[in-house]
Amino acid sequence: METEGSISAAEASAALAATRSSRARVAWAGYPAWYWLLTGAGLGVLSVALLLPKGWALAAVAVTAGVLVGLAWAASRARGVCEYWTRSAMRWREVVALYGPVAVVLLANAFVARYASWSPFAAAALVFLLFAGTGLLLSARAARR
Amino acid sequence: MSPAHSAEDTTAAAEDGFDHLIHAPARLRICAALEPVREIEFGTLLSVLGLSKSALSKHISMLADAGYVAQRRAVRDTRQRTWLHLTESGRSAYQGHVAALRRIVGDA
């Protein structure tokens, strides 16, 4: 049905809310649980890679990065949503909520690992929990919208 | 929708950004879902929007007639799937419409 005449501010506001809801559902809904779990594990591996000798560490990071890209591609196929490489349906604050804590833990681990041998393993577990937990939570919330 | 009608809508949209074709609730949500991504599979859009298959098809064909949405068919896992994306004119019409809505909300 076409709309006719002028619309009120309340109607415009409701329309904008509907667009935000649709965008959020596209950004978060439909991700398979394995994507959050495997990507969280992959990011955790990055913190443990510090324990390896320099050359092996670089190789491990490169392989893990390749696996993470592959996981993102497979999840995209499973979801039926093809996003751009440089931008996605997620808002910046959502990207920060998802990757920010992980980045902080990885950076902190890079310093602490020099003094505490347990740090990379604790960081790996924390990164996994933060990423998988946030992803699963926000994904489930978007599906309920 | 006739091509003449869609041309009228597009012309009206160019005046102040408000697009009556896009403003219908289902079509606005379709455009909002398509705008941030490269393309979405028809079945995914169905579950994202919670519309019936026939309603979604009807709205997609209206948007396609206006030149706002394009479709691509591809076979995956032996099944034919339809991928949808906003065209450049569709993207710009949607963004103009959202800007017009923001102006209306801001002016109130």
PDB file of N, CA and C in Angstrom, chain B residues 17-51:
ATOM      1  N   GLY B  17      13.445  13.886  -0.864  1.00  0.00           N
ATOM      2  CA  GLY B  17      14.038  12.685  -0.292  1.00  0.00           C
ATOM      3  C   GLY B  17      13.007  11.707   0.221  1.00  0.00           C
ATOM      4  N   PHE B  18      11.800  12.203   0.545  1.00  0.00           N
ATOM      5  CA  PHE B  18      10.762  11.305   1.049  1.00  0.00           C
ATOM      6  C   PHE B  18      10.231  10.466  -0.108  1.00  0.00           C
ATOM      7  N   ASP B  19      10.274   9.146   0.037  1.00  0.00           N
ATOM      8  CA  ASP B  19       9.892   8.250  -1.048  1.00  0.00           C
ATOM      9  C   ASP B  19       8.677   7.426  -0.625  1.00  0.00           C
ATOM     10  N   HIS B  20       7.533   7.696  -1.249  1.00  0.00           N
ATOM     11  CA  HIS B  20       6.300   7.009  -0.852  1.00  0.00           C
ATOM     12  C   HIS B  20       6.344   5.516  -1.156  1.00  0.00           C
ATOM     13  N   LEU B  21       7.087   5.141  -2.173  1.00  0.00           N
ATOM     14  CA  LEU B  21       7.180   3.708  -2.489  1.00  0.00           C
ATOM     15  C   LEU B  21       7.926   2.976  -1.375  1.00  0.00           C
ATOM     16  N   ILE B  22       9.005   3.562  -0.909  1.00  0.00           N
ATOM     17  CA  ILE B  22       9.817   2.924   0.136  1.00  0.00           C
ATOM     18  C   ILE B  22       9.134   2.998   1.493  1.00  0.00           C
ATOM     19  N   HIS B  23       8.328   4.041   1.710  1.00  0.00           N
ATOM     20  CA  HIS B  23       7.807   4.283   3.060  1.00  0.00           C
ATOM     21  C   HIS B  23       6.850   3.212   3.576  1.00  0.00           C
ATOM     22  N   ALA B  24       6.225   2.440   2.700  1.00  0.00           N
ATOM     23  CA  ALA B  24       5.329   1.368   3.171  1.00  0.00           C
ATOM     24  C   ALA B  24       6.125   0.478   4.136  1.00  0.00           C
ATOM     25  N   PRO B  25       5.550   0.131   5.322  1.00  0.00           N
ATOM     26  CA  PRO B  25       6.323  -0.528   6.379  1.00  0.00           C
ATOM     27  C   PRO B  25       7.170  -1.720   5.919  1.00  0.00           C
ATOM     28  N   ALA B  26       6.582  -2.634   5.166  1.00  0.00           N
ATOM     29  CA  ALA B  26       7.336  -3.827   4.763  1.00  0.00           C
ATOM     30  C   ALA B  26       8.491  -3.460   3.836  1.00  0.00           C
ATOM     31  N   ARG B  27       8.245  -2.530   2.903  1.00  0.00           N
ATOM     32  CA  ARG B  27       9.304  -2.164   1.948  1.00  0.00           C
ATOM     33  C   ARG B  27      10.407  -1.364   2.639  1.00  0.00           C
ATOM     34  N   LEU B  28      10.019  -0.583   3.641  1.00  0.00           N
ATOM     35  CA  LEU B  28      11.037   0.164   4.395  1.00  0.00           C
ATOM     36  C   LEU B  28      11.950  -0.817   5.120  1.00  0.00           C
ATOM     37  N   ARG B  29      11.359  -1.861   5.713  1.00  0.00           N
ATOM     38  CA  ARG B  29      12.158  -2.858   6.435  1.00  0.00           C
ATOM     39  C   ARG B  29      13.014  -3.673   5.469  1.00  0.00           C
ATOM     40  N   ILE B  30      12.477  -3.938   4.275  1.00  0.00           N
ATOM     41  CA  ILE B  30      13.263  -4.665   3.264  1.00  0.00           C
ATOM     42  C   ILE B  30      14.500  -3.840   2.891  1.00  0.00           C
ATOM     43  N   CYS B  31      14.275  -2.563   2.616  1.00  0.00           N
ATOM     44  CA  CYS B  31      15.395  -1.692   2.224  1.00  0.00           C
ATOM     45  C   CYS B  31      16.396  -1.550   3.365  1.00  0.00           C
ATOM     46  N   ALA B  32      15.876  -1.448   4.618  1.00  0.00           N
ATOM     47  CA  ALA B  32      16.776  -1.312   5.776  1.00  0.00           C
ATOM     48  C   ALA B  32      17.632  -2.564   5.941  1.00  0.00           C
ATOM     49  N   ALA B  33      17.067  -3.716   5.611  1.00  0.00           N
ATOM     50  CA  ALA B  33      17.825  -4.970   5.723  1.00  0.00           C
ATOM     51  C   ALA B  33      18.848  -5.097   4.596  1.00  0.00           C
ATOM     52  N   LEU B  34      18.497  -4.591   3.423  1.00  0.00           N
ATOM     53  CA  LEU B  34      19.404  -4.730   2.267  1.00  0.00           C
ATOM     54  C   LEU B  34      20.513  -3.671   2.252  1.00  0.00           C
ATOM     55  N   GLU B  35      20.239  -2.512   2.855  1.00  0.00           N
ATOM     56  CA  GLU B  35      21.177  -1.385   2.710  1.00  0.00           C
ATOM     57  C   GLU B  35      22.588  -1.647   3.241  1.00  0.00           C
ATOM     58  N   PRO B  36      22.742  -2.256   4.443  1.00  0.00           N
ATOM     59  CA  PRO B  36      24.122  -2.364   4.963  1.00  0.00           C
ATOM     60  C   PRO B  36      24.928  -3.540   4.402  1.00  0.00           C
ATOM     61  N   VAL B  37      24.321  -4.390   3.594  1.00  0.00           N
ATOM     62  CA  VAL B  37      25.040  -5.582   3.120  1.00  0.00           C
ATOM     63  C   VAL B  37      25.125  -5.609   1.598  1.00  0.00           C
ATOM     64  N   ARG B  38      25.968  -6.506   1.083  1.00  0.00           N
ATOM     65  CA  ARG B  38      26.114  -6.602  -0.372  1.00  0.00           C
ATOM     66  C   ARG B  38      24.892  -7.295  -0.969  1.00  0.00           C
ATOM     67  N   GLU B  39      24.524  -8.447  -0.400  1.00  0.00           N
ATOM     68  CA  GLU B  39      23.313  -9.124  -0.859  1.00  0.00           C
ATOM     69  C   GLU B  39      22.809 -10.098   0.203  1.00  0.00           C
ATOM     70  N   ILE B  40      21.527 -10.400   0.121  1.00  0.00           N
ATOM     71  CA  ILE B  40      20.897 -11.316   1.081  1.00  0.00           C
ATOM     72  C   ILE B  40      20.094 -12.345   0.308  1.00  0.00           C
ATOM     73  N   GLU B  41      20.129 -13.568   0.805  1.00  0.00           N
ATOM     74  CA  GLU B  41      19.351 -14.630   0.172  1.00  0.00           C
ATOM     75  C   GLU B  41      17.870 -14.447   0.527  1.00  0.00           C
ATOM     76  N   PHE B  42      16.997 -14.743  -0.411  1.00  0.00           N
ATOM     77  CA  PHE B  42      15.549 -14.525  -0.235  1.00  0.00           C
ATOM     78  C   PHE B  42      15.041 -15.190   1.055  1.00  0.00           C
ATOM     79  N   GLY B  43      15.448 -16.436   1.291  1.00  0.00           N
ATOM     80  CA  GLY B  43      14.980 -17.176   2.474  1.00  0.00           C
ATOM     81  C   GLY B  43      15.433 -16.516   3.772  1.00  0.00           C
ATOM     82  N   THR B  44      16.640 -15.960   3.763  1.00  0.00           N
ATOM     83  CA  THR B  44      17.150 -15.276   4.952  1.00  0.00           C
ATOM     84  C   THR B  44      16.333 -14.019   5.216  1.00  0.00           C
ATOM     85  N   LEU B  45      16.022 -13.299   4.138  1.00  0.00           N
ATOM     86  CA  LEU B  45      15.228 -12.075   4.283  1.00  0.00           C
ATOM     87  C   LEU B  45      13.837 -12.403   4.836  1.00  0.00           C
ATOM     88  N   LEU B  46      13.301 -13.544   4.412  1.00  0.00           N
ATOM     89  CA  LEU B  46      12.001 -13.993   4.927  1.00  0.00           C
ATOM     90  C   LEU B  46      12.049 -14.139   6.437  1.00  0.00           C
ATOM     91  N   SER B  47      13.103 -14.821   6.934  1.00  0.00           N
ATOM     92  CA  SER B  47      13.158 -15.052   8.382  1.00  0.00           C
ATOM     93  C   SER B  47      13.535 -13.783   9.143  1.00  0.00           C
ATOM     94  N   VAL B  48      14.331 -12.933   8.535  1.00  0.00           N
ATOM     95  CA  VAL B  48      14.714 -11.673   9.204  1.00  0.00           C
ATOM     96  C   VAL B  48      13.486 -10.776   9.381  1.00  0.00           C
ATOM     97  N   LEU B  49      12.642 -10.703   8.352  1.00  0.00           N
ATOM     98  CA  LEU B  49      11.510  -9.782   8.388  1.00  0.00           C
ATOM     99  C   LEU B  49      10.226 -10.413   8.909  1.00  0.00           C
ATOM    100  N   GLY B  50      10.168 -11.748   8.904  1.00  0.00           N
ATOM    101  CA  GLY B  50       8.970 -12.426   9.385  1.00  0.00           C
ATOM    102  C   GLY B  50       7.761 -12.195   8.500  1.00  0.00           C
ATOM    103  N   LEU B  51       8.007 -12.002   7.197  1.00  0.00           N
ATOM    104  CA  LEU B  51       6.889 -11.832   6.254  1.00  0.00           C
ATOM    105  C   LEU B  51       6.566 -13.173   5.611  1.00  0.00           C
TER     106      LEU B  51
END
